[in-house]
């Protein structure tokens, strides 16, 4: 299960090499925002060379926006590489975009990034666009600019929207978008707690120092795990609704939540039903 995703610029092969051993669960090589126009071709070629063989951790690539001059060459260069875990598609606004990329890339795992009001509005349609689509997430910087959001609380509704759309479509819970201040780890932890409360799971990072904070925030604590294990054990002893000695009532919904906590503590992917 992936909880931490580390972004690295595709035109910095030496940084990509370090990221593969940073402790991140997965690495996202960025060909889009982190790379200037004059470096796009070099970044693409360097990334394709890196992914000719399987890396030590899953590597995803954020290609350029599909309406940009570079996206077609990105998809051509990356399709079929042994080391590619999936493609992250920025600025998605319509399900037809997902279907078109899926037809072109032949089964590569796709991830849609929603970065505008239109993308969020069509989240469920996009989530169901094609079997190759494995996940949704927000691009919160672009979305915030599009909507005029000036505080993190303004992102609560869009975050909930993608959580619901992903769940309704049978996809994994979305990961939280990057936190832009790499120095304020306390604020990062607070932001992660807010994201977890909304149903997000894991987070993308832009610096390795953010990774332990994200992992701690999204993994359940010892008391939470103990309580969940008690619920699971009680349900196994007595099928159906049951009251625990401390007064907690266990029904199927409570049991499902407890099972998710236990799976998360074991770094297993929760079963979606």
CSV table of C-alpha atoms in Angstrom, one decimal:
chain,number,residue,atom,x,y,z
A,1,UNK,CA,0.0,0.0,0.0
A,2,UNK,CA,1.3,3.4,-1.0
A,3,UNK,CA,1.0,6.1,1.7
A,4,UNK,CA,3.9,8.4,0.6
A,5,UNK,CA,4.5,9.7,-2.9
A,6,UNK,CA,7.6,11.8,-3.6
A,7,UNK,CA,7.6,14.3,-6.6
A,8,UNK,CA,10.9,14.8,-8.4
A,9,UNK,CA,11.7,16.8,-11.5
A,10,UNK,CA,12.3,14.7,-14.6
A,11,UNK,CA,15.2,16.8,-15.8
A,12,UNK,CA,17.2,16.1,-12.7
A,13,UNK,CA,18.3,12.4,-13.0
A,14,UNK,CA,20.6,12.6,-10.0
A,15,UNK,CA,17.6,13.8,-7.9
A,16,UNK,CA,15.5,10.9,-9.2
A,17,UNK,CA,18.2,8.4,-8.3
A,18,UNK,CA,18.2,9.8,-4.7
A,19,UNK,CA,14.4,9.7,-4.5
A,20,UNK,CA,14.3,6.0,-5.3
A,21,UNK,CA,16.1,5.4,-2.0
A,22,UNK,CA,14.5,8.2,0.1
A,23,UNK,CA,12.0,6.0,1.9
A,24,UNK,CA,9.0,7.1,-0.1
A,25,UNK,CA,6.6,4.3,-1.0
A,26,UNK,CA,6.5,5.6,-4.6
A,27,UNK,CA,8.2,8.2,-6.7
A,28,UNK,CA,6.5,10.5,-9.1
A,29,UNK,CA,8.8,11.8,-11.9
A,30,UNK,CA,7.3,15.1,-13.0
A,31,UNK,CA,7.6,16.2,-16.7
A,32,UNK,CA,5.0,19.0,-16.2
A,33,UNK,CA,5.2,21.9,-13.8
A,34,UNK,CA,8.7,21.1,-12.5
A,35,UNK,CA,10.3,21.2,-15.9
A,36,UNK,CA,10.8,24.3,-18.1
A,37,UNK,CA,9.8,24.3,-21.7
A,38,UNK,CA,13.4,24.2,-22.9
A,39,UNK,CA,14.1,21.1,-20.8
A,40,UNK,CA,11.0,19.0,-21.7
A,41,UNK,CA,12.7,16.8,-24.3
A,42,UNK,CA,15.7,16.1,-22.1
A,43,UNK,CA,13.4,15.3,-19.1
A,44,UNK,CA,11.4,12.9,-21.2
A,45,UNK,CA,14.5,11.1,-22.6
A,46,UNK,CA,16.1,10.8,-19.2
A,47,UNK,CA,12.9,9.4,-17.7
A,48,UNK,CA,12.5,6.9,-20.4
A,49,UNK,CA,16.1,5.8,-20.0
A,50,UNK,CA,15.6,5.4,-16.2
A,51,UNK,CA,12.5,3.4,-16.6
A,52,UNK,CA,13.9,1.0,-19.2
A,53,UNK,CA,14.5,-1.3,-16.1
A,54,UNK,CA,12.4,-1.8,-13.0
A,55,UNK,CA,13.4,0.6,-10.1
A,56,UNK,CA,13.5,-0.4,-6.4
A,57,UNK,CA,10.1,1.3,-5.7
A,58,UNK,CA,7.1,2.0,-8.0
A,59,UNK,CA,7.7,5.0,-10.3
A,60,UNK,CA,4.8,7.0,-11.8
A,61,UNK,CA,5.3,9.8,-14.3
A,62,UNK,CA,3.2,13.0,-14.4
A,63,UNK,CA,3.1,13.8,-18.1
A,64,UNK,CA,2.4,17.2,-19.5
A,65,UNK,CA,-1.2,18.3,-19.9
A,66,UNK,CA,-3.0,16.5,-22.7
A,67,UNK,CA,-3.6,19.7,-24.6
A,68,UNK,CA,0.0,20.8,-24.4
A,69,UNK,CA,2.6,20.5,-27.2
A,70,UNK,CA,4.5,17.8,-25.3
A,71,UNK,CA,1.9,15.3,-24.1
A,72,UNK,CA,1.8,13.2,-27.3
A,73,UNK,CA,5.6,12.6,-27.2
A,74,UNK,CA,5.4,11.9,-23.5
A,75,UNK,CA,2.9,9.1,-24.0
A,76,UNK,CA,4.8,7.6,-26.9
A,77,UNK,CA,8.1,7.6,-25.1
A,78,UNK,CA,6.8,6.1,-21.8
A,79,UNK,CA,4.3,3.4,-23.1
A,80,UNK,CA,5.7,-0.1,-22.7
A,81,UNK,CA,8.6,0.7,-20.4
A,82,UNK,CA,9.2,-2.1,-17.8
A,83,UNK,CA,9.9,0.4,-15.0
A,84,UNK,CA,6.7,2.4,-15.4
A,85,UNK,CA,4.1,1.8,-12.6
A,86,UNK,CA,1.6,4.3,-14.1
A,87,UNK,CA,0.9,7.7,-15.6
A,88,UNK,CA,-0.5,10.7,-13.8
A,89,UNK,CA,-2.6,12.8,-16.1
A,90,UNK,CA,-2.8,16.5,-15.0
A,91,UNK,CA,-5.7,18.9,-15.6
A,92,UNK,CA,-8.3,16.3,-16.5
A,93,UNK,CA,-11.7,17.8,-17.1
A,94,UNK,CA,-13.6,15.0,-19.1
A,95,UNK,CA,-13.9,11.2,-19.1
A,96,UNK,CA,-13.1,11.2,-22.9
A,97,UNK,CA,-9.6,12.3,-22.1
A,98,UNK,CA,-9.1,9.2,-20.0
A,99,UNK,CA,-10.5,6.9,-22.6
A,100,UNK,CA,-8.3,8.4,-25.3
A,101,UNK,CA,-5.1,8.0,-23.3
A,102,UNK,CA,-6.1,4.4,-22.3
A,103,UNK,CA,-6.6,3.4,-25.9
A,104,UNK,CA,-3.3,4.9,-26.8
A,105,UNK,CA,-1.2,3.4,-23.9
A,106,UNK,CA,-2.7,-0.1,-24.0
A,107,UNK,CA,-3.4,-0.9,-20.4
A,108,UNK,CA,-1.0,1.3,-18.5
A,109,UNK,CA,-2.4,2.3,-15.1
A,110,UNK,CA,-3.7,5.8,-15.2
A,111,UNK,CA,-4.4,8.4,-12.5
A,112,UNK,CA,-6.5,11.5,-13.1
A,113,UNK,CA,-5.6,14.8,-11.5
A,114,UNK,CA,-8.5,17.2,-11.1
A,115,UNK,CA,-7.3,20.8,-11.0
A,116,UNK,CA,-10.3,22.9,-12.0
A,117,UNK,CA,-13.9,23.5,-11.2
A,118,UNK,CA,-14.9,21.5,-14.2
A,119,UNK,CA,-12.7,18.5,-13.3
A,120,UNK,CA,-14.1,18.4,-9.7
A,121,UNK,CA,-17.7,18.8,-11.1
A,122,UNK,CA,-17.2,15.8,-13.3
A,123,UNK,CA,-15.3,13.7,-10.8
A,124,UNK,CA,-17.6,10.6,-10.8
A,125,UNK,CA,-17.8,10.5,-14.6
A,126,UNK,CA,-14.0,10.7,-14.8
A,127,UNK,CA,-13.6,8.0,-12.2
A,128,UNK,CA,-15.7,5.6,-14.2
A,129,UNK,CA,-14.2,6.5,-17.6
A,130,UNK,CA,-12.1,3.4,-18.2
A,131,UNK,CA,-10.9,0.3,-16.4
A,132,UNK,CA,-7.3,1.5,-16.8
A,133,UNK,CA,-8.1,4.4,-14.4
A,134,UNK,CA,-6.8,3.4,-11.0
A,135,UNK,CA,-7.2,6.6,-9.0
A,136,UNK,CA,-8.2,10.3,-8.6
A,137,UNK,CA,-6.6,13.2,-6.8
A,138,UNK,CA,-6.7,16.9,-6.7
A,139,UNK,CA,-4.1,19.4,-7.9
A,140,UNK,CA,-4.8,21.8,-5.1
A,141,UNK,CA,-2.6,24.7,-6.2
A,142,UNK,CA,-4.3,25.0,-9.6
A,143,UNK,CA,-7.7,24.3,-8.1
A,144,UNK,CA,-7.3,26.9,-5.4
A,145,UNK,CA,-6.3,29.5,-8.0
A,146,UNK,CA,-9.2,28.5,-10.2
A,147,UNK,CA,-11.7,28.9,-7.4
A,148,UNK,CA,-10.1,31.8,-5.6
A,149,UNK,CA,-9.6,29.7,-2.4
A,150,UNK,CA,-7.5,31.6,0.1
A,151,UNK,CA,-7.4,29.1,3.1
A,152,UNK,CA,-7.1,25.4,3.4
A,153,UNK,CA,-10.6,25.0,4.8
A,154,UNK,CA,-11.9,26.0,1.4
A,155,UNK,CA,-10.6,22.7,0.0
A,156,UNK,CA,-12.7,20.6,2.3
A,157,UNK,CA,-15.6,20.3,-0.2
A,158,UNK,CA,-13.5,19.4,-3.2
A,159,UNK,CA,-11.5,16.9,-1.2
A,160,UNK,CA,-14.7,15.3,0.0
A,161,UNK,CA,-16.0,15.3,-3.6
A,162,UNK,CA,-13.1,13.3,-4.9
A,163,UNK,CA,-13.2,10.9,-1.9
A,164,UNK,CA,-16.9,10.2,-2.7
A,165,UNK,CA,-16.4,9.9,-6.4
A,166,UNK,CA,-13.5,7.5,-6.0
A,167,UNK,CA,-15.4,5.3,-3.5
A,168,UNK,CA,-18.6,5.3,-5.7
A,169,UNK,CA,-16.5,4.1,-8.7
A,170,UNK,CA,-14.7,1.4,-6.7
A,171,UNK,CA,-11.3,3.2,-6.7
A,172,UNK,CA,-8.9,3.4,-3.8
A,173,UNK,CA,-9.1,6.5,-1.5
A,174,UNK,CA,-7.4,9.5,-3.0
A,175,UNK,CA,-4.1,10.7,-1.7
A,176,UNK,CA,-3.8,14.3,-0.4
A,177,UNK,CA,-2.1,16.9,-2.6
A,178,UNK,CA,1.3,18.3,-1.8
A,179,UNK,CA,2.0,20.7,1.1
A,180,UNK,CA,4.0,23.6,-0.4
A,181,UNK,CA,6.1,24.6,2.7
A,182,UNK,CA,8.9,22.1,3.2
A,183,UNK,CA,10.0,23.7,6.4
A,184,UNK,CA,6.8,23.8,8.4
A,185,UNK,CA,6.4,20.2,9.4
A,186,UNK,CA,4.0,21.0,12.2
A,187,UNK,CA,1.6,22.7,9.8
A,188,UNK,CA,2.0,19.7,7.5
A,189,UNK,CA,1.0,17.3,10.3
A,190,UNK,CA,-2.1,19.4,11.0
A,191,UNK,CA,-3.0,19.5,7.4
A,192,UNK,CA,-2.6,15.7,7.1
A,193,UNK,CA,-4.8,15.1,10.1
A,194,UNK,CA,-7.5,17.3,8.3
A,195,UNK,CA,-7.1,15.2,5.1
A,196,UNK,CA,-7.3,11.9,6.9
A,197,UNK,CA,-10.5,13.1,8.7
A,198,UNK,CA,-12.1,13.7,5.3
A,199,UNK,CA,-11.3,10.2,4.0
A,200,UNK,CA,-8.0,10.9,2.1
A,201,UNK,CA,-5.3,8.3,2.4
A,202,UNK,CA,-1.6,9.2,2.2
A,203,UNK,CA,-0.1,12.2,0.6
A,204,UNK,CA,2.3,13.4,-2.0
A,205,UNK,CA,5.5,15.2,-0.9
A,206,UNK,CA,8.0,17.6,-2.6
A,207,UNK,CA,10.9,16.9,-0.1
A,208,UNK,CA,12.0,13.8,1.7
A,209,UNK,CA,11.8,15.5,5.1
A,210,UNK,CA,8.0,15.5,4.7
A,211,UNK,CA,7.7,11.7,4.3
A,212,UNK,CA,7.9,10.7,8.0
A,213,UNK,CA,5.3,13.3,9.0
A,214,UNK,CA,2.9,12.1,6.3
A,215,UNK,CA,3.4,8.4,7.3
A,216,UNK,CA,2.8,9.1,11.0
A,217,UNK,CA,-0.3,11.2,10.3
A,218,UNK,CA,-1.9,8.6,8.1
A,219,UNK,CA,-1.0,5.4,10.0
A,220,UNK,CA,-3.3,4.7,13.0
A,221,UNK,CA,-1.9,5.1,16.5
A,222,UNK,CA,-1.5,2.2,19.0
A,223,UNK,CA,-4.7,3.0,20.9
A,224,UNK,CA,-6.7,3.2,17.6
A,225,UNK,CA,-5.2,-0.1,16.5
A,226,UNK,CA,-6.0,-1.8,19.8
A,227,UNK,CA,-9.6,-0.6,19.8
A,228,UNK,CA,-10.0,-1.8,16.3
A,229,UNK,CA,-8.5,-5.2,17.0
A,230,UNK,CA,-10.9,-5.6,20.0
A,231,UNK,CA,-13.9,-4.9,17.7
A,232,UNK,CA,-12.7,-7.4,15.1
A,233,UNK,CA,-12.1,-10.1,17.7
A,234,UNK,CA,-15.6,-9.5,19.3
A,235,UNK,CA,-17.3,-9.8,15.9
A,236,UNK,CA,-15.6,-13.0,15.2
A,237,UNK,CA,-16.7,-14.5,18.5
A,238,UNK,CA,-20.3,-13.3,18.2
A,239,UNK,CA,-21.5,-12.7,14.6
A,240,UNK,CA,-24.0,-9.9,14.1
A,241,UNK,CA,-24.5,-6.8,16.3
A,242,UNK,CA,-22.8,-7.0,19.7
A,243,UNK,CA,-22.0,-4.7,22.6
A,244,UNK,CA,-18.5,-4.7,24.1
A,245,UNK,CA,-18.0,-4.7,27.8
A,246,UNK,CA,-17.0,-1.0,27.7
A,247,UNK,CA,-20.3,-0.1,26.1
A,248,UNK,CA,-19.2,0.2,22.5
A,249,UNK,CA,-21.8,-1.2,20.1
A,250,UNK,CA,-20.5,-3.2,17.1
A,251,UNK,CA,-22.5,-3.5,13.9
A,252,UNK,CA,-21.4,-4.3,10.3
A,253,UNK,CA,-20.5,-0.7,9.6
A,254,UNK,CA,-18.4,-0.4,12.8
A,255,UNK,CA,-16.7,-3.7,12.0
A,256,UNK,CA,-15.9,-2.5,8.5
A,257,UNK,CA,-14.2,0.6,9.9
A,258,UNK,CA,-12.2,-1.5,12.4
A,259,UNK,CA,-11.1,-3.8,9.7
A,260,UNK,CA,-9.8,-0.9,7.6
A,261,UNK,CA,-7.8,0.4,10.6
A,262,UNK,CA,-6.2,-3.0,11.1
A,263,UNK,CA,-5.4,-3.4,7.5
A,264,UNK,CA,-3.9,0.1,7.4
A,265,UNK,CA,-1.7,-0.7,10.5
A,266,UNK,CA,-0.4,-3.7,8.7
A,267,UNK,CA,0.2,-1.6,5.5
A,268,UNK,CA,-2.3,-3.7,3.6
A,269,UNK,CA,-4.8,-2.2,1.2
A,270,UNK,CA,-8.3,-2.3,2.7
A,271,UNK,CA,-10.8,-4.4,0.8
A,272,UNK,CA,-13.3,-2.3,-1.1
A,273,UNK,CA,-16.8,-3.7,-1.2
